[in-house]
Amino acid sequence: MQTTFDLFADTESTQPPRAEQIGEQSWVLRGFALPDMDTLLLALDVVLASAALRHMVTPGGFSMSVATSSCGALGWITDRSGYRYSSVDPATGQPWPRMPEVFCSLARAAATHAGFADFTPDSCLINRYVPGAKMSLHQDKDEKAYAAPIVSLSLGLPAMFLFGGFERSDKPQRIPLLHGDMVIWGGVDRLRYHGVLPIKPGQHPRLGEQRVNLTFRSAG
Ligand code: MD3
Ligand code: FE
């Protein structure tokens, strides 16, 4: 007998989005990006072909365990002189690649679901984690305005996201993030401390031994 479940068992896109509220103005949308995954991964390859992932250096002189790149009008960079946004990729001296339409429309749709209408990101930061790579607790303060939310898309290996409070010492919630999940942080939650625990070894069927996270921001 053919059940409805069997009919859809091999497609990723037939589940309704599951929304989980993780803060007053923060939401996880489970699997939100899965219907657009093929287009997304193709667009990501195009971006990374002209702005390759690289390990940037922090102002303190340490090389980040996460490899980064960007697309859109502005890209987040760090070097010995500090953290900032730049319209030029320091590795090529060229503007960052355009933000693919599928990135922009997906970020806008996710923001709308969380109550932030008309989100128009001008920056997409691409973070690539291999097993063992992590991001220590920090606040995102390099953007010019905090009114817009930050939207993230998780791809590949799972991560344990840490969602803290307004002081570094506040005990963070642990939120697992899986391939296709999107998270939106805004309003009162915009300046909360957050980070990512070291990625566990594993193989993802689509992305192999890595996690890629895209964060969409209104930076300028
Ligand atoms: C929560 N990236 O790039 S998702 C970052 O998974 C960063 O690569 C993590 O933290 C990652 O800065 C976490 C994004 C995220 C971004 C900004 C936030 C979560 C946030 C701002 C406030 C609260
Ligand atoms: Fe951050």
GROMACS .gro file of C-alpha atoms and ligand atoms in nm:
model
  244
    1MET     CA    1   0.000   0.000   0.000
    2GLN     CA    2   0.124   0.346  -0.090
    3THR     CA    3   0.086   0.591   0.199
    4THR     CA    4   0.122   0.966   0.177
    5PHE     CA    5   0.443   0.932   0.375
    6ASP     CA    6   0.593   0.687   0.122
    7LEU     CA    7   0.505   0.916  -0.165
    8PHE     CA    8   0.713   1.196  -0.017
    9ALA     CA    9   0.975   0.992   0.164
   10ASP     CA   10   1.258   1.081  -0.074
   11THR     CA   11   1.187   1.453  -0.114
   12GLU     CA   12   1.320   1.699   0.133
   13SER     CA   13   1.077   1.975   0.056
   14THR     CA   14   0.736   1.846   0.156
   15GLN     CA   15   0.753   1.910   0.530
   16PRO     CA   16   0.594   2.232   0.653
   17PRO     CA   17   0.846   2.470   0.809
   18ARG     CA   18   0.882   2.413   1.183
   19ALA     CA   19   0.941   2.737   1.372
   20GLU     CA   20   1.103   2.739   1.716
   21GLN     CA   21   1.124   3.058   1.918
   22ILE     CA   22   1.463   3.080   2.091
   23GLY     CA   23   1.445   3.437   2.217
   24GLU     CA   24   1.200   3.725   2.241
   25GLN     CA   25   1.272   3.817   1.876
   26SER     CA   26   1.469   3.513   1.758
   27TRP     CA   27   1.348   3.211   1.566
   28VAL     CA   28   1.482   2.888   1.419
   29LEU     CA   29   1.306   2.779   1.099
   30ARG     CA   30   1.384   2.408   1.067
   31GLY     CA   31   1.455   2.297   0.710
   32PHE     CA   32   1.345   2.631   0.568
   33ALA     CA   33   1.611   2.632   0.292
   34LEU     CA   34   1.570   2.268   0.181
   35PRO     CA   35   1.334   2.340  -0.112
   36ASP     CA   36   1.594   2.576  -0.263
   37MET     CA   37   1.901   2.367  -0.182
   38ASP     CA   38   2.016   2.279  -0.535
   39THR     CA   39   2.001   2.641  -0.651
   40LEU     CA   40   2.167   2.761  -0.331
   41LEU     CA   41   2.463   2.525  -0.357
   42LEU     CA   42   2.517   2.610  -0.723
   43ALA     CA   43   2.512   2.983  -0.641
   44LEU     CA   44   2.752   2.927  -0.351
   45ASP     CA   45   3.002   2.757  -0.584
   46VAL     CA   46   2.982   3.051  -0.824
   47VAL     CA   47   3.052   3.300  -0.544
   48LEU     CA   48   3.343   3.102  -0.400
   49ALA     CA   49   3.501   3.063  -0.746
   50SER     CA   50   3.569   3.439  -0.752
   51ALA     CA   51   3.611   3.506  -0.377
   52ALA     CA   52   3.784   3.201  -0.230
   53LEU     CA   53   3.753   3.102   0.135
   54ARG     CA   54   4.055   3.207   0.340
   55HIS     CA   55   4.165   3.210   0.704
   56MET     CA   56   4.165   3.572   0.814
   57VAL     CA   57   4.382   3.704   1.095
   58THR     CA   58   4.231   3.861   1.407
   59PRO     CA   59   4.354   4.195   1.544
   60GLY     CA   60   4.536   3.989   1.809
   61GLY     CA   61   4.735   3.811   1.538
   62PHE     CA   62   4.564   3.470   1.545
   63SER     CA   63   4.446   3.293   1.232
   64MET     CA   64   4.073   3.207   1.257
   65SER     CA   65   3.985   2.834   1.261
   66VAL     CA   66   3.686   2.928   1.043
   67ALA     CA   67   3.760   3.015   0.678
   68THR     CA   68   3.559   3.311   0.546
   69SER     CA   69   3.450   3.490   0.232
   70SER     CA   70   3.164   3.725   0.141
   71CYS     CA   71   2.930   3.839  -0.130
   72GLY     CA   72   2.715   4.149  -0.166
   73ALA     CA   73   2.807   4.518  -0.155
   74LEU     CA   74   3.001   4.476   0.171
   75GLY     CA   75   3.210   4.195   0.313
   76TRP     CA   76   3.322   4.145   0.671
   77ILE     CA   77   3.700   4.135   0.708
   78THR     CA   78   3.956   4.118   0.984
   79ASP     CA   79   4.331   4.178   0.989
   80ARG     CA   80   4.588   4.320   1.230
   81SER     CA   81   4.419   4.662   1.216
   82GLY     CA   82   4.074   4.537   1.326
   83TYR     CA   83   3.732   4.402   1.231
   84ARG     CA   84   3.528   4.596   0.972
   85TYR     CA   85   3.322   4.582   0.655
   86SER     CA   86   3.486   4.652   0.320
   87SER     CA   87   3.348   4.694  -0.032
   88VAL     CA   88   3.663   4.531  -0.169
   89ASP     CA   89   3.796   4.178  -0.119
   90PRO     CA   90   4.148   4.234   0.020
   91ALA     CA   91   4.264   3.909  -0.144
   92THR     CA   92   4.181   4.026  -0.498
   93GLY     CA   93   4.145   4.405  -0.472
   94GLN     CA   94   3.810   4.360  -0.650
   95PRO     CA   95   3.453   4.421  -0.529
   96TRP     CA   96   3.295   4.116  -0.364
   97PRO     CA   97   3.082   3.899  -0.596
   98ARG     CA   98   2.717   4.004  -0.628
   99MET     CA   99   2.477   3.845  -0.385
  100PRO     CA  100   2.291   3.572  -0.578
  101GLU     CA  101   1.917   3.634  -0.609
  102VAL     CA  102   1.836   3.303  -0.436
  103PHE     CA  103   2.039   3.411  -0.127
  104CYS     CA  104   1.863   3.744  -0.107
  105SER     CA  105   1.511   3.613  -0.156
  106LEU     CA  106   1.556   3.331   0.094
  107ALA     CA  107   1.696   3.566   0.361
  108ARG     CA  108   1.407   3.805   0.303
  109ALA     CA  109   1.149   3.525   0.325
  110ALA     CA  110   1.300   3.393   0.650
  111ALA     CA  111   1.307   3.742   0.803
  112THR     CA  112   0.943   3.796   0.708
  113HIS     CA  113   0.847   3.473   0.890
  114ALA     CA  114   1.010   3.610   1.203
  115GLY     CA  115   0.831   3.944   1.186
  116PHE     CA  116   1.097   4.152   1.012
  117ALA     CA  117   0.942   4.283   0.690
  118ASP     CA  118   1.144   4.410   0.391
  119PHE     CA  119   1.484   4.281   0.504
  120THR     CA  120   1.734   4.377   0.234
  121PRO     CA  121   2.079   4.240   0.319
  122ASP     CA  122   2.380   4.418   0.169
  123SER     CA  123   2.627   4.159   0.299
  124CYS     CA  124   2.649   3.782   0.316
  125LEU     CA  125   2.933   3.642   0.524
  126ILE     CA  126   3.031   3.286   0.439
  127ASN     CA  127   3.187   3.083   0.721
  128ARG     CA  128   3.338   2.740   0.650
  129TYR     CA  129   3.403   2.507   0.945
  130VAL     CA  130   3.594   2.182   0.919
  131PRO     CA  131   3.578   1.939   1.215
  132GLY     CA  132   3.736   2.104   1.520
  133ALA     CA  133   3.671   2.459   1.396
  134LYS     CA  134   3.466   2.676   1.632
  135MET     CA  135   3.356   3.031   1.699
  136SER     CA  136   3.407   3.166   2.050
  137LEU     CA  137   3.134   3.366   2.225
  138HIS     CA  138   3.113   3.717   2.078
  139GLN     CA  139   2.871   3.996   1.988
  140ASP     CA  140   2.821   4.122   1.632
  141LYS     CA  141   2.882   4.495   1.660
  142ASP     CA  142   3.051   4.588   1.332
  143GLU     CA  143   2.727   4.667   1.148
  144LYS     CA  144   2.621   5.035   1.128
  145ALA     CA  145   2.261   4.979   1.237
  146TYR     CA  146   2.115   4.721   1.471
  147ALA     CA  147   1.751   4.772   1.362
  148ALA     CA  148   1.780   4.506   1.090
  149PRO     CA  149   1.794   4.141   1.195
  150ILE     CA  150   2.071   3.896   1.114
  151VAL     CA  151   1.962   3.587   0.924
  152SER     CA  152   2.168   3.269   0.909
  153LEU     CA  153   2.159   2.957   0.696
  154SER     CA  154   2.334   2.636   0.807
  155LEU     CA  155   2.466   2.389   0.550
  156GLY     CA  156   2.644   2.057   0.582
  157LEU     CA  157   2.759   1.905   0.911
  158PRO     CA  158   2.555   1.981   1.224
  159ALA     CA  159   2.668   2.244   1.475
  160MET     CA  160   2.587   2.320   1.836
  161PHE     CA  161   2.504   2.691   1.841
  162LEU     CA  162   2.548   2.880   2.169
  163PHE     CA  163   2.293   3.154   2.231
  164GLY     CA  164   2.390   3.359   2.531
  165GLY     CA  165   2.274   3.675   2.703
  166PHE     CA  166   2.401   4.030   2.711
  167GLU     CA  167   2.706   3.952   2.925
  168ARG     CA  168   2.976   3.711   2.818
  169SER     CA  169   2.929   3.530   3.152
  170ASP     CA  170   2.555   3.458   3.095
  171LYS     CA  171   2.502   3.084   3.052
  172PRO     CA  172   2.419   3.017   2.685
  173GLN     CA  173   2.137   2.796   2.553
  174ARG     CA  174   2.260   2.517   2.325
  175ILE     CA  175   2.073   2.492   1.997
  176PRO     CA  176   2.159   2.224   1.740
  177LEU     CA  177   2.163   2.360   1.384
  178LEU     CA  178   2.125   2.123   1.089
  179HIS     CA  179   2.157   2.140   0.712
  180GLY     CA  180   1.886   2.369   0.577
  181ASP     CA  181   1.795   2.534   0.908
  182MET     CA  182   1.764   2.911   0.914
  183VAL     CA  183   1.782   3.138   1.219
  184ILE     CA  184   1.671   3.498   1.255
  185TRP     CA  185   1.792   3.725   1.534
  186GLY     CA  186   1.666   4.078   1.571
  187GLY     CA  187   1.540   4.355   1.791
  188VAL     CA  188   1.617   4.301   2.157
  189ASP     CA  189   1.818   3.984   2.079
  190ARG     CA  190   2.046   4.147   1.821
  191LEU     CA  191   2.335   4.209   2.061
  192ARG     CA  192   2.327   3.880   2.249
  193TYR     CA  193   2.650   3.685   2.283
  194HIS     CA  194   2.669   3.378   2.060
  195GLY     CA  195   2.915   3.120   1.932
  196VAL     CA  196   2.958   2.773   1.788
  197LEU     CA  197   3.110   2.468   1.966
  198PRO     CA  198   3.385   2.279   1.780
  199ILE     CA  199   3.231   2.091   1.487
  200LYS     CA  200   3.232   1.712   1.532
  201PRO     CA  201   3.389   1.494   1.263
  202GLY     CA  202   3.146   1.351   1.012
  203GLN     CA  203   3.050   1.328   0.648
  204HIS     CA  204   2.755   1.519   0.511
  205PRO     CA  205   2.600   1.364   0.197
  206ARG     CA  206   2.592   1.698   0.014
  207LEU     CA  207   2.886   1.895   0.159
  208GLY     CA  208   3.127   1.629   0.282
  209GLU     CA  209   3.341   1.696   0.588
  210GLN     CA  210   3.243   2.059   0.652
  211ARG     CA  211   2.980   2.299   0.777
  212VAL     CA  212   2.911   2.619   0.586
  213ASN     CA  213   2.716   2.900   0.747
  214LEU     CA  214   2.585   3.202   0.560
  215THR     CA  215   2.490   3.512   0.757
  216PHE     CA  216   2.290   3.785   0.590
  217ARG     CA  217   2.330   4.133   0.729
  218SER     CA  218   2.242   4.489   0.667
  219ALA     CA  219   2.589   4.622   0.737
  220GLY     CA  220   2.620   4.959   0.564
  221MD3     C1  221   2.295   3.574   1.732
  221MD3     N1  222   2.838   3.295   1.293
  221MD3     O1  223   2.954   3.501   1.167
  221MD3     S1  224   2.524   3.215   1.305
  221MD3     C2  225   2.919   3.521   1.284
  221MD3     O2  226   2.723   2.969   1.274
  221MD3     C3  227   2.860   3.408   1.360
  221MD3     O3  228   2.884   3.070   1.170
  221MD3     C4  229   2.790   3.177   1.356
  221MD3     O4  230   2.836   3.423   1.475
  221MD3     C5  231   2.798   3.064   1.258
  221MD3     O5  232   2.928   3.629   1.342
  221MD3     C6  233   2.655   3.188   1.417
  221MD3     C7  234   2.496   3.376   1.321
  221MD3     C8  235   2.465   3.478   1.419
  221MD3     C9  236   2.503   3.599   1.376
  221MD3    C10  237   2.474   3.708   1.449
  221MD3    C11  238   2.404   3.701   1.568
  221MD3    C12  239   2.396   3.467   1.537
  221MD3    C13  240   2.364   3.579   1.613
  221MD3    C14  241   2.373   3.817   1.641
  221MD3    C15  242   2.304   3.809   1.757
  221MD3    C16  243   2.265   3.687   1.803
  222FE      FE  244   2.842   3.642   1.522
   0.00000   0.00000   0.00000
